[in-house]
Amino acid sequence: MQLPDFEAWALFARVVEHRSFSEAALASGVSKATVSKAIRRLEERLGTSLFHRTSRSITLTQAGQSLHERARRILAEAEAAEEAARDGAEALAGRIRVAAPLTFGVRHVGPAVADFLAGHPDVEIDLALSDARIDIVAEGIDIALRIADLPDSSLRARRLATIRRHLVAAPAYLQRHGRPRHPAELGEHRCFAYTNLANPDLWRFSGPDGEEAAVRLSGPLRTDNGDAMVPALLAGLGIAWLPEFIVDRDLADGRLETILPEWTARPVSLHLLTPPGTLRPARVEALIDHFASAFRAVCASGR
C-alpha cells in the first residue's frame, strides 16, 4: 500500500486556509504549479474533486468540506512535531490566526498581541475581531476567545477568567425615570438588548437572599455589540447590562451609575478555544500561555 501523500494533504490545508493557490504557494515557499500538481494528485488518489474553481475564486466541494479539517490536523501535527524537535527559541516562527470579541479585542487582545510580537519577531498573527460566533475549524482559526457559556462541542476549551457585568444607566436617565429597586421594575424601563445571547430579551437575576427573578425586556435599542450601546447610555436613553471592561471608565468618571448592585447574574467566563487535536505548534502554545497570563491579570485587576 502506498504511503499517504503528506505534501498534498498539507498543501490542501494551506489552500483552504488562504483561499488561494497563489497565497498558499507563497506561504509554503513553493511555486503555484507545485500546489496545483499536489491538489491534482490528491484528487486523483481520492477519486473526487476538492475545489470548485472559477477564474475569480475557489470554494470547497462537499468532499473538500468533509476532508479539510483532517488535512489541517495533518499539517498542524507535522508542524508541532518538527517544532518540538527544534530549539525552543527557533521554534517560535510562523503564522497564528486569532479570533476575539470586538471590544475586548481592541481593549485587551490587541495590547497582548503587541507584547507577544515584540518578544517573538518571527511570529505573524492574523487577528479577526467580531462579536459573531464563527466556526473556528471551518475558518482555520488557531485560537478563539469567547465571553459566553459554551455549548458542548469537540473544541478544546480553557477557562481563563470570570468577567464581571454591571447593570448601568446615566444619572440623567435615573433622574427622569427613577431608580429601579427590584428587578421586576425593569419591565417598566427602557432596556437595551445584546442580541448575541441565546435569549437577549430575558434577564435573569439572583438576589442577596437567594431570590430568583426573571424580567422580559423592552427598549429602543438592540445590537450585537456592547460598545454600540454606550453612546445611547450616556445620552440617558436607557439601561444596559454590560461587561466591566466596556463600562469601567464611565463608571469611574460618574458618567454611568450601577443599578441593583446586590442583584447578580450568573457569571460569564472568558474562554480560550482551539480546534480538536492533541498537538499544537509551539508558537500557538506560547501565545495561549501568554493570553492566559495577560487576561487573568486584566480580569483580576478589574480594568
PDB file of C-alpha atoms in Angstrom:
ATOM      1  CA  MET A   1       0.000   0.000   0.000  1.00  0.00           C
ATOM      2  CA  GLN A   2       1.282   3.450  -0.908  1.00  0.00           C
ATOM      3  CA  LEU A   3       2.146   5.896   1.839  1.00  0.00           C
ATOM      4  CA  PRO A   4      -0.204   8.871   2.151  1.00  0.00           C
ATOM      5  CA  ASP A   5       0.779  11.914   0.078  1.00  0.00           C
ATOM      6  CA  PHE A   6       1.554  14.105   3.082  1.00  0.00           C
ATOM      7  CA  GLU A   7       2.756  17.023   0.956  1.00  0.00           C
ATOM      8  CA  ALA A   8      -0.531  17.080  -0.939  1.00  0.00           C
ATOM      9  CA  TRP A   9      -2.582  16.932   2.270  1.00  0.00           C
ATOM     10  CA  ALA A  10      -0.530  19.761   3.783  1.00  0.00           C
ATOM     11  CA  LEU A  11      -0.849  21.943   0.688  1.00  0.00           C
ATOM     12  CA  PHE A  12      -4.581  21.235   0.540  1.00  0.00           C
ATOM     13  CA  ALA A  13      -4.825  22.567   4.108  1.00  0.00           C
ATOM     14  CA  ARG A  14      -2.837  25.655   3.132  1.00  0.00           C
ATOM     15  CA  VAL A  15      -5.074  26.372   0.133  1.00  0.00           C
ATOM     16  CA  VAL A  16      -8.154  26.150   2.361  1.00  0.00           C
ATOM     17  CA  GLU A  17      -6.523  28.427   4.933  1.00  0.00           C
ATOM     18  CA  HIS A  18      -5.522  31.085   2.409  1.00  0.00           C
ATOM     19  CA  ARG A  19      -8.452  30.593  -0.015  1.00  0.00           C
ATOM     20  CA  SER A  20      -5.961  30.890  -2.852  1.00  0.00           C
ATOM     21  CA  PHE A  21      -3.485  28.648  -4.663  1.00  0.00           C
ATOM     22  CA  SER A  22      -1.098  31.581  -5.091  1.00  0.00           C
ATOM     23  CA  GLU A  23      -1.233  32.623  -1.425  1.00  0.00           C
ATOM     24  CA  ALA A  24      -0.843  29.010  -0.303  1.00  0.00           C
ATOM     25  CA  ALA A  25       2.234  28.677  -2.517  1.00  0.00           C
ATOM     26  CA  LEU A  26       3.720  31.884  -1.109  1.00  0.00           C
ATOM     27  CA  ALA A  27       3.073  30.811   2.493  1.00  0.00           C
ATOM     28  CA  SER A  28       4.567  27.369   1.843  1.00  0.00           C
ATOM     29  CA  GLY A  29       7.650  28.572  -0.039  1.00  0.00           C
ATOM     30  CA  VAL A  30       6.817  26.649  -3.206  1.00  0.00           C
ATOM     31  CA  SER A  31       5.553  27.537  -6.679  1.00  0.00           C
ATOM     32  CA  LYS A  32       1.896  27.792  -7.610  1.00  0.00           C
ATOM     33  CA  ALA A  33       2.473  24.942 -10.059  1.00  0.00           C
ATOM     34  CA  THR A  34       3.656  22.736  -7.189  1.00  0.00           C
ATOM     35  CA  VAL A  35       0.489  23.472  -5.259  1.00  0.00           C
ATOM     36  CA  SER A  36      -1.729  22.801  -8.292  1.00  0.00           C
ATOM     37  CA  LYS A  37       0.020  19.486  -9.017  1.00  0.00           C
ATOM     38  CA  ALA A  38      -0.279  18.416  -5.364  1.00  0.00           C
ATOM     39  CA  ILE A  39      -4.019  19.133  -5.297  1.00  0.00           C
ATOM     40  CA  ARG A  40      -4.462  17.270  -8.584  1.00  0.00           C
ATOM     41  CA  ARG A  41      -2.558  14.262  -7.215  1.00  0.00           C
ATOM     42  CA  LEU A  42      -4.710  14.222  -4.104  1.00  0.00           C
ATOM     43  CA  GLU A  43      -7.935  14.495  -6.087  1.00  0.00           C
ATOM     44  CA  GLU A  44      -6.841  11.642  -8.333  1.00  0.00           C
ATOM     45  CA  ARG A  45      -5.986   9.431  -5.371  1.00  0.00           C
ATOM     46  CA  LEU A  46      -9.284  10.212  -3.664  1.00  0.00           C
ATOM     47  CA  GLY A  47     -11.316   9.972  -6.865  1.00  0.00           C
ATOM     48  CA  THR A  48     -13.142  13.243  -6.208  1.00  0.00           C
ATOM     49  CA  SER A  49     -12.769  17.000  -6.685  1.00  0.00           C
ATOM     50  CA  LEU A  50     -11.859  19.060  -3.633  1.00  0.00           C
ATOM     51  CA  PHE A  51     -12.496  22.548  -5.041  1.00  0.00           C
ATOM     52  CA  HIS A  52     -14.900  24.324  -7.330  1.00  0.00           C
ATOM     53  CA  ARG A  53     -12.663  26.600  -9.403  1.00  0.00           C
ATOM     54  CA  THR A  54     -13.617  29.752 -11.297  1.00  0.00           C
ATOM     55  CA  SER A  55     -11.464  32.489 -12.792  1.00  0.00           C
ATOM     56  CA  ARG A  56     -12.017  34.607  -9.664  1.00  0.00           C
ATOM     57  CA  SER A  57     -12.403  32.250  -6.731  1.00  0.00           C
ATOM     58  CA  ILE A  58     -12.212  28.746  -5.358  1.00  0.00           C
ATOM     59  CA  THR A  59     -14.668  27.092  -2.986  1.00  0.00           C
ATOM     60  CA  LEU A  60     -14.669  23.703  -1.344  1.00  0.00           C
ATOM     61  CA  THR A  61     -16.748  20.905  -2.756  1.00  0.00           C
ATOM     62  CA  GLN A  62     -18.767  18.769  -0.376  1.00  0.00           C
ATOM     63  CA  ALA A  63     -15.897  16.277  -0.308  1.00  0.00           C
ATOM     64  CA  GLY A  64     -13.422  19.083   0.353  1.00  0.00           C
ATOM     65  CA  GLN A  65     -15.533  20.359   3.244  1.00  0.00           C
ATOM     66  CA  SER A  66     -15.594  16.915   4.837  1.00  0.00           C
ATOM     67  CA  LEU A  67     -11.826  16.453   4.496  1.00  0.00           C
ATOM     68  CA  HIS A  68     -10.265  19.838   5.141  1.00  0.00           C
ATOM     69  CA  GLU A  69     -10.242  19.542   8.948  1.00  0.00           C
ATOM     70  CA  ARG A  70      -8.333  16.245   8.688  1.00  0.00           C
ATOM     71  CA  ALA A  71      -5.896  17.916   6.329  1.00  0.00           C
ATOM     72  CA  ARG A  72      -5.476  20.829   8.717  1.00  0.00           C
ATOM     73  CA  ARG A  73      -4.808  18.405  11.548  1.00  0.00           C
ATOM     74  CA  ILE A  74      -2.161  16.568   9.498  1.00  0.00           C
ATOM     75  CA  LEU A  75      -0.406  19.875   8.804  1.00  0.00           C
ATOM     76  CA  ALA A  76      -0.700  21.125  12.388  1.00  0.00           C
ATOM     77  CA  GLU A  77       0.604  17.905  13.925  1.00  0.00           C
ATOM     78  CA  ALA A  78       3.511  17.749  11.473  1.00  0.00           C
ATOM     79  CA  GLU A  79       4.433  21.352  12.305  1.00  0.00           C
ATOM     80  CA  ALA A  80       4.136  20.614  16.013  1.00  0.00           C
ATOM     81  CA  ALA A  81       6.364  17.555  15.734  1.00  0.00           C
ATOM     82  CA  GLU A  82       9.043  19.495  13.861  1.00  0.00           C
ATOM     83  CA  GLU A  83       8.918  22.417  16.258  1.00  0.00           C
ATOM     84  CA  ALA A  84       9.184  20.109  19.252  1.00  0.00           C
ATOM     85  CA  ALA A  85      12.429  18.758  17.799  1.00  0.00           C
ATOM     86  CA  ARG A  86      13.959  22.198  17.422  1.00  0.00           C
ATOM     87  CA  ASP A  87      15.364  24.574  19.968  1.00  0.00           C
ATOM     88  CA  GLY A  88      12.558  26.476  21.716  1.00  0.00           C
ATOM     89  CA  ALA A  89      13.575  29.940  20.568  1.00  0.00           C
ATOM     90  CA  GLU A  90      13.968  28.854  16.967  1.00  0.00           C
ATOM     91  CA  ALA A  91      10.596  27.120  17.010  1.00  0.00           C
ATOM     92  CA  LEU A  92       8.585  30.292  17.558  1.00  0.00           C
ATOM     93  CA  ALA A  93       8.021  31.275  13.950  1.00  0.00           C
ATOM     94  CA  GLY A  94       5.088  31.218  11.589  1.00  0.00           C
ATOM     95  CA  ARG A  95       1.527  32.453  11.437  1.00  0.00           C
ATOM     96  CA  ILE A  96      -1.203  32.230  14.112  1.00  0.00           C
ATOM     97  CA  ARG A  97      -4.842  33.030  13.365  1.00  0.00           C
ATOM     98  CA  VAL A  98      -6.744  34.505  16.322  1.00  0.00           C
ATOM     99  CA  ALA A  99     -10.426  35.439  16.683  1.00  0.00           C
ATOM    100  CA  ALA A 100     -11.773  37.555  19.550  1.00  0.00           C
ATOM    101  CA  PRO A 101     -14.800  39.690  20.521  1.00  0.00           C
ATOM    102  CA  LEU A 102     -14.618  43.204  19.111  1.00  0.00           C
ATOM    103  CA  THR A 103     -14.461  45.401  22.205  1.00  0.00           C
ATOM    104  CA  PHE A 104     -12.411  43.019  24.335  1.00  0.00           C
ATOM    105  CA  GLY A 105     -10.155  42.558  21.332  1.00  0.00           C
ATOM    106  CA  VAL A 106      -9.492  46.271  20.912  1.00  0.00           C
ATOM    107  CA  ARG A 107      -9.044  46.903  24.650  1.00  0.00           C
ATOM    108  CA  HIS A 108      -7.042  43.844  25.663  1.00  0.00           C
ATOM    109  CA  VAL A 109      -6.218  41.358  22.886  1.00  0.00           C
ATOM    110  CA  GLY A 110      -4.505  43.986  20.740  1.00  0.00           C
ATOM    111  CA  PRO A 111      -2.092  45.051  23.515  1.00  0.00           C
ATOM    112  CA  ALA A 112      -1.421  41.399  24.445  1.00  0.00           C
ATOM    113  CA  VAL A 113      -0.646  40.597  20.806  1.00  0.00           C
ATOM    114  CA  ALA A 114       1.733  43.558  20.618  1.00  0.00           C
ATOM    115  CA  ASP A 115       3.593  42.343  23.712  1.00  0.00           C
ATOM    116  CA  PHE A 116       3.874  38.852  22.259  1.00  0.00           C
ATOM    117  CA  LEU A 117       5.108  40.031  18.853  1.00  0.00           C
ATOM    118  CA  ALA A 118       7.730  42.248  20.498  1.00  0.00           C
ATOM    119  CA  GLY A 119       9.244  39.143  22.077  1.00  0.00           C
ATOM    120  CA  HIS A 120       8.816  36.859  19.054  1.00  0.00           C
ATOM    121  CA  PRO A 121       9.668  38.777  15.873  1.00  0.00           C
ATOM    122  CA  ASP A 122       9.382  35.713  13.605  1.00  0.00           C
ATOM    123  CA  VAL A 123       5.735  35.090  14.520  1.00  0.00           C
ATOM    124  CA  GLU A 124       2.901  36.559  12.415  1.00  0.00           C
ATOM    125  CA  ILE A 125      -0.603  36.999  13.860  1.00  0.00           C
ATOM    126  CA  ASP A 126      -3.823  37.407  11.909  1.00  0.00           C
ATOM    127  CA  LEU A 127      -6.325  38.919  14.359  1.00  0.00           C
ATOM    128  CA  ALA A 128     -10.038  38.884  13.478  1.00  0.00           C
ATOM    129  CA  LEU A 129     -12.349  40.884  15.759  1.00  0.00           C
ATOM    130  CA  SER A 130     -16.094  40.231  15.732  1.00  0.00           C
ATOM    131  CA  ASP A 131     -18.847  39.548  18.248  1.00  0.00           C
ATOM    132  CA  ALA A 132     -20.366  36.988  15.873  1.00  0.00           C
ATOM    133  CA  ARG A 133     -19.778  33.342  16.748  1.00  0.00           C
ATOM    134  CA  ILE A 134     -17.729  31.746  13.988  1.00  0.00           C
ATOM    135  CA  ASP A 135     -16.827  28.168  13.115  1.00  0.00           C
ATOM    136  CA  ILE A 136     -13.162  28.166  14.088  1.00  0.00           C
ATOM    137  CA  VAL A 137     -12.491  24.857  12.347  1.00  0.00           C
ATOM    138  CA  ALA A 138     -14.031  25.963   9.057  1.00  0.00           C
ATOM    139  CA  GLU A 139     -12.259  29.343   9.257  1.00  0.00           C
ATOM    140  CA  GLY A 140      -8.874  27.835  10.125  1.00  0.00           C
ATOM    141  CA  ILE A 141      -8.614  29.699  13.437  1.00  0.00           C
ATOM    142  CA  ASP A 142      -5.845  28.568  15.812  1.00  0.00           C
ATOM    143  CA  ILE A 143      -7.113  30.399  18.915  1.00  0.00           C
ATOM    144  CA  ALA A 144     -10.551  31.875  19.594  1.00  0.00           C
ATOM    145  CA  LEU A 145     -11.515  33.917  22.649  1.00  0.00           C
ATOM    146  CA  ARG A 146     -15.179  33.896  23.680  1.00  0.00           C
ATOM    147  CA  ILE A 147     -17.064  35.546  26.511  1.00  0.00           C
ATOM    148  CA  ALA A 148     -20.072  33.259  26.810  1.00  0.00           C
ATOM    149  CA  ASP A 149     -21.407  29.960  28.050  1.00  0.00           C
ATOM    150  CA  LEU A 150     -20.073  27.275  25.746  1.00  0.00           C
ATOM    151  CA  PRO A 151     -22.193  24.594  24.116  1.00  0.00           C
ATOM    152  CA  ASP A 152     -20.869  21.056  24.047  1.00  0.00           C
ATOM    153  CA  SER A 153     -18.507  20.557  21.116  1.00  0.00           C
ATOM    154  CA  SER A 154     -15.321  18.830  20.041  1.00  0.00           C
ATOM    155  CA  LEU A 155     -13.335  22.054  20.502  1.00  0.00           C
ATOM    156  CA  ARG A 156     -10.717  22.231  23.225  1.00  0.00           C
ATOM    157  CA  ALA A 157     -11.764  24.870  25.782  1.00  0.00           C
ATOM    158  CA  ARG A 158      -9.815  26.547  28.569  1.00  0.00           C
ATOM    159  CA  ARG A 159     -11.499  28.885  31.047  1.00  0.00           C
ATOM    160  CA  LEU A 160      -9.290  31.907  31.679  1.00  0.00           C
ATOM    161  CA  ALA A 161     -11.261  34.228  33.959  1.00  0.00           C
ATOM    162  CA  THR A 162     -14.648  35.420  35.151  1.00  0.00           C
ATOM    163  CA  ILE A 163     -15.982  38.586  33.527  1.00  0.00           C
ATOM    164  CA  ARG A 164     -17.976  40.837  35.844  1.00  0.00           C
ATOM    165  CA  ARG A 165     -21.084  42.572  34.477  1.00  0.00           C
ATOM    166  CA  HIS A 166     -22.831  45.719  35.650  1.00  0.00           C
ATOM    167  CA  LEU A 167     -26.400  46.932  35.230  1.00  0.00           C
ATOM    168  CA  VAL A 168     -25.899  50.605  34.382  1.00  0.00           C
ATOM    169  CA  ALA A 169     -27.619  53.832  33.384  1.00  0.00           C
ATOM    170  CA  ALA A 170     -26.694  57.502  33.179  1.00  0.00           C
ATOM    171  CA  PRO A 171     -27.607  59.835  36.072  1.00  0.00           C
ATOM    172  CA  ALA A 172     -29.862  61.772  33.662  1.00  0.00           C
ATOM    173  CA  TYR A 173     -31.905  58.648  32.882  1.00  0.00           C
ATOM    174  CA  LEU A 174     -32.339  57.806  36.570  1.00  0.00           C
ATOM    175  CA  GLN A 175     -33.416  61.384  37.347  1.00  0.00           C
ATOM    176  CA  ARG A 176     -36.112  61.259  34.656  1.00  0.00           C
ATOM    177  CA  HIS A 177     -37.349  57.680  35.075  1.00  0.00           C
ATOM    178  CA  GLY A 178     -36.417  56.763  38.649  1.00  0.00           C
ATOM    179  CA  ARG A 179     -34.022  54.169  40.038  1.00  0.00           C
ATOM    180  CA  PRO A 180     -35.278  50.558  39.985  1.00  0.00           C
ATOM    181  CA  ARG A 181     -35.311  48.938  43.448  1.00  0.00           C
ATOM    182  CA  HIS A 182     -36.114  45.401  42.296  1.00  0.00           C
ATOM    183  CA  PRO A 183     -35.506  43.550  39.004  1.00  0.00           C
ATOM    184  CA  ALA A 184     -39.253  43.248  38.455  1.00  0.00           C
ATOM    185  CA  GLU A 185     -39.362  47.029  37.965  1.00  0.00           C
ATOM    186  CA  LEU A 186     -37.063  46.778  34.933  1.00  0.00           C
ATOM    187  CA  GLY A 187     -40.015  45.700  32.812  1.00  0.00           C
ATOM    188  CA  GLU A 188     -41.248  49.295  33.057  1.00  0.00           C
ATOM    189  CA  HIS A 189     -37.920  50.751  31.915  1.00  0.00           C
ATOM    190  CA  ARG A 190     -36.158  51.212  28.573  1.00  0.00           C
ATOM    191  CA  CYS A 191     -33.587  48.398  28.453  1.00  0.00           C
ATOM    192  CA  PHE A 192     -31.051  47.680  25.716  1.00  0.00           C
ATOM    193  CA  ALA A 193     -30.735  44.108  24.405  1.00  0.00           C
ATOM    194  CA  TYR A 194     -27.474  42.388  23.413  1.00  0.00           C
ATOM    195  CA  THR A 195     -28.533  40.153  20.541  1.00  0.00           C
ATOM    196  CA  ASN A 196     -25.667  37.656  20.569  1.00  0.00           C
ATOM    197  CA  LEU A 197     -27.199  35.949  23.611  1.00  0.00           C
ATOM    198  CA  ALA A 198     -29.445  32.916  23.225  1.00  0.00           C
ATOM    199  CA  ASN A 199     -32.371  34.861  24.776  1.00  0.00           C
ATOM    200  CA  PRO A 200     -31.477  38.549  24.542  1.00  0.00           C
ATOM    201  CA  ASP A 201     -34.833  39.867  25.784  1.00  0.00           C
ATOM    202  CA  LEU A 202     -34.797  37.986  29.083  1.00  0.00           C
ATOM    203  CA  TRP A 203     -32.603  38.970  32.045  1.00  0.00           C
ATOM    204  CA  ARG A 204     -32.251  36.580  34.991  1.00  0.00           C
ATOM    205  CA  PHE A 205     -31.106  37.731  38.448  1.00  0.00           C
ATOM    206  CA  SER A 206     -30.116  36.180  41.774  1.00  0.00           C
ATOM    207  CA  GLY A 207     -30.796  38.227  44.899  1.00  0.00           C
ATOM    208  CA  PRO A 208     -28.894  38.543  48.174  1.00  0.00           C
ATOM    209  CA  ASP A 209     -31.234  36.076  49.948  1.00  0.00           C
ATOM    210  CA  GLY A 210     -31.257  33.548  47.123  1.00  0.00           C
ATOM    211  CA  GLU A 211     -34.338  35.064  45.487  1.00  0.00           C
ATOM    212  CA  GLU A 212     -34.548  34.479  41.727  1.00  0.00           C
ATOM    213  CA  ALA A 213     -36.055  36.943  39.269  1.00  0.00           C
ATOM    214  CA  ALA A 214     -36.551  36.895  35.505  1.00  0.00           C
ATOM    215  CA  VAL A 215     -37.545  40.011  33.580  1.00  0.00           C
ATOM    216  CA  ARG A 216     -38.795  40.322  29.996  1.00  0.00           C
ATOM    217  CA  LEU A 217     -37.271  43.456  28.468  1.00  0.00           C
ATOM    218  CA  SER A 218     -38.419  46.132  26.104  1.00  0.00           C
ATOM    219  CA  GLY A 219     -36.472  49.105  24.869  1.00  0.00           C
ATOM    220  CA  PRO A 220     -35.332  51.249  21.975  1.00  0.00           C
ATOM    221  CA  LEU A 221     -32.013  49.557  21.147  1.00  0.00           C
ATOM    222  CA  ARG A 222     -30.963  46.036  20.146  1.00  0.00           C
ATOM    223  CA  THR A 223     -27.399  45.425  18.967  1.00  0.00           C
ATOM    224  CA  ASP A 224     -24.782  42.712  18.644  1.00  0.00           C
ATOM    225  CA  ASN A 225     -22.015  44.914  20.076  1.00  0.00           C
ATOM    226  CA  GLY A 226     -21.881  46.203  23.651  1.00  0.00           C
ATOM    227  CA  ASP A 227     -19.790  49.263  22.802  1.00  0.00           C
ATOM    228  CA  ALA A 228     -22.549  50.425  20.465  1.00  0.00           C
ATOM    229  CA  MET A 229     -24.853  50.821  23.486  1.00  0.00           C
ATOM    230  CA  VAL A 230     -22.597  53.264  25.307  1.00  0.00           C
ATOM    231  CA  PRO A 231     -23.499  56.483  23.392  1.00  0.00           C
ATOM    232  CA  ALA A 232     -27.212  55.817  23.979  1.00  0.00           C
ATOM    233  CA  LEU A 233     -26.498  55.064  27.648  1.00  0.00           C
ATOM    234  CA  LEU A 234     -24.553  58.295  28.101  1.00  0.00           C
ATOM    235  CA  ALA A 235     -27.369  60.200  26.401  1.00  0.00           C
ATOM    236  CA  GLY A 236     -29.739  58.978  29.122  1.00  0.00           C
ATOM    237  CA  LEU A 237     -31.838  56.817  26.797  1.00  0.00           C
ATOM    238  CA  GLY A 238     -31.949  53.561  28.741  1.00  0.00           C
ATOM    239  CA  ILE A 239     -30.424  50.808  30.866  1.00  0.00           C
ATOM    240  CA  ALA A 240     -27.935  48.123  29.808  1.00  0.00           C
ATOM    241  CA  TRP A 241     -26.185  45.139  31.352  1.00  0.00           C
ATOM    242  CA  LEU A 242     -22.612  45.200  30.137  1.00  0.00           C
ATOM    243  CA  PRO A 243     -19.215  43.675  30.915  1.00  0.00           C
ATOM    244  CA  GLU A 244     -16.968  45.660  33.202  1.00  0.00           C
ATOM    245  CA  PHE A 245     -14.320  46.193  30.522  1.00  0.00           C
ATOM    246  CA  ILE A 246     -16.848  48.218  28.492  1.00  0.00           C
ATOM    247  CA  VAL A 247     -18.233  50.464  31.259  1.00  0.00           C
ATOM    248  CA  ASP A 248     -15.391  50.679  33.800  1.00  0.00           C
ATOM    249  CA  ARG A 249     -14.134  54.103  32.680  1.00  0.00           C
ATOM    250  CA  ASP A 250     -17.596  55.672  32.566  1.00  0.00           C
ATOM    251  CA  LEU A 251     -18.435  54.251  35.999  1.00  0.00           C
ATOM    252  CA  ALA A 252     -15.196  55.629  37.428  1.00  0.00           C
ATOM    253  CA  ASP A 253     -15.889  59.071  35.947  1.00  0.00           C
ATOM    254  CA  GLY A 254     -19.509  59.141  37.131  1.00  0.00           C
ATOM    255  CA  ARG A 255     -20.991  59.230  33.635  1.00  0.00           C
ATOM    256  CA  LEU A 256     -22.744  55.945  34.408  1.00  0.00           C
ATOM    257  CA  GLU A 257     -24.075  54.520  37.668  1.00  0.00           C
ATOM    258  CA  THR A 258     -24.578  50.943  38.813  1.00  0.00           C
ATOM    259  CA  ILE A 259     -28.174  49.828  39.404  1.00  0.00           C
ATOM    260  CA  LEU A 260     -29.259  46.973  41.698  1.00  0.00           C
ATOM    261  CA  PRO A 261     -25.683  46.091  42.727  1.00  0.00           C
ATOM    262  CA  GLU A 262     -26.948  43.489  45.219  1.00  0.00           C
ATOM    263  CA  TRP A 263     -28.562  41.504  42.389  1.00  0.00           C
ATOM    264  CA  THR A 264     -26.294  39.425  40.188  1.00  0.00           C
ATOM    265  CA  ALA A 265     -26.451  37.371  37.018  1.00  0.00           C
ATOM    266  CA  ARG A 266     -24.862  34.002  36.501  1.00  0.00           C
ATOM    267  CA  PRO A 267     -21.159  34.736  35.981  1.00  0.00           C
ATOM    268  CA  VAL A 268     -19.939  34.797  32.405  1.00  0.00           C
ATOM    269  CA  SER A 269     -16.471  33.490  31.628  1.00  0.00           C
ATOM    270  CA  LEU A 270     -13.695  34.276  29.209  1.00  0.00           C
ATOM    271  CA  HIS A 271     -12.789  31.057  27.392  1.00  0.00           C
ATOM    272  CA  LEU A 272      -9.938  30.212  25.060  1.00  0.00           C
ATOM    273  CA  LEU A 273     -10.886  27.718  22.346  1.00  0.00           C
ATOM    274  CA  THR A 274      -8.688  25.731  19.983  1.00  0.00           C
ATOM    275  CA  PRO A 275      -9.539  23.151  17.318  1.00  0.00           C
ATOM    276  CA  PRO A 276      -9.673  19.469  18.307  1.00  0.00           C
ATOM    277  CA  GLY A 277      -6.416  17.569  18.334  1.00  0.00           C
ATOM    278  CA  THR A 278      -3.676  16.833  20.815  1.00  0.00           C
ATOM    279  CA  LEU A 279      -0.711  18.528  19.150  1.00  0.00           C
ATOM    280  CA  ARG A 280      -0.306  22.247  18.556  1.00  0.00           C
ATOM    281  CA  PRO A 281       2.649  24.177  17.124  1.00  0.00           C
ATOM    282  CA  ALA A 282       4.939  25.663  19.749  1.00  0.00           C
ATOM    283  CA  ARG A 283       4.084  29.195  18.625  1.00  0.00           C
ATOM    284  CA  VAL A 284       0.391  28.529  19.326  1.00  0.00           C
ATOM    285  CA  GLU A 285       1.142  27.014  22.742  1.00  0.00           C
ATOM    286  CA  ALA A 286       3.290  30.039  23.595  1.00  0.00           C
ATOM    287  CA  LEU A 287       0.559  32.502  22.625  1.00  0.00           C
ATOM    288  CA  ILE A 288      -2.020  30.523  24.622  1.00  0.00           C
ATOM    289  CA  ASP A 289       0.166  30.786  27.722  1.00  0.00           C
ATOM    290  CA  HIS A 290       0.718  34.499  27.074  1.00  0.00           C
ATOM    291  CA  PHE A 291      -3.009  35.155  26.715  1.00  0.00           C
ATOM    292  CA  ALA A 292      -3.806  33.146  29.846  1.00  0.00           C
ATOM    293  CA  SER A 293      -1.401  35.205  31.940  1.00  0.00           C
ATOM    294  CA  ALA A 294      -2.373  38.558  30.440  1.00  0.00           C
ATOM    295  CA  PHE A 295      -6.143  38.141  30.660  1.00  0.00           C
ATOM    296  CA  ARG A 296      -6.195  36.653  34.147  1.00  0.00           C
ATOM    297  CA  ALA A 297      -4.308  39.739  35.303  1.00  0.00           C
ATOM    298  CA  VAL A 298      -6.682  42.093  33.453  1.00  0.00           C
ATOM    299  CA  CYS A 299      -9.841  40.486  34.858  1.00  0.00           C
ATOM    300  CA  ALA A 300      -8.426  40.202  38.385  1.00  0.00           C
ATOM    301  CA  SER A 301      -7.462  43.882  38.417  1.00  0.00           C
ATOM    302  CA  GLY A 302     -10.939  44.966  37.313  1.00  0.00           C
ATOM    303  CA  ARG A 303      -9.567  47.037  34.434  1.00  0.00           C
TER     304      ARG A 303
END
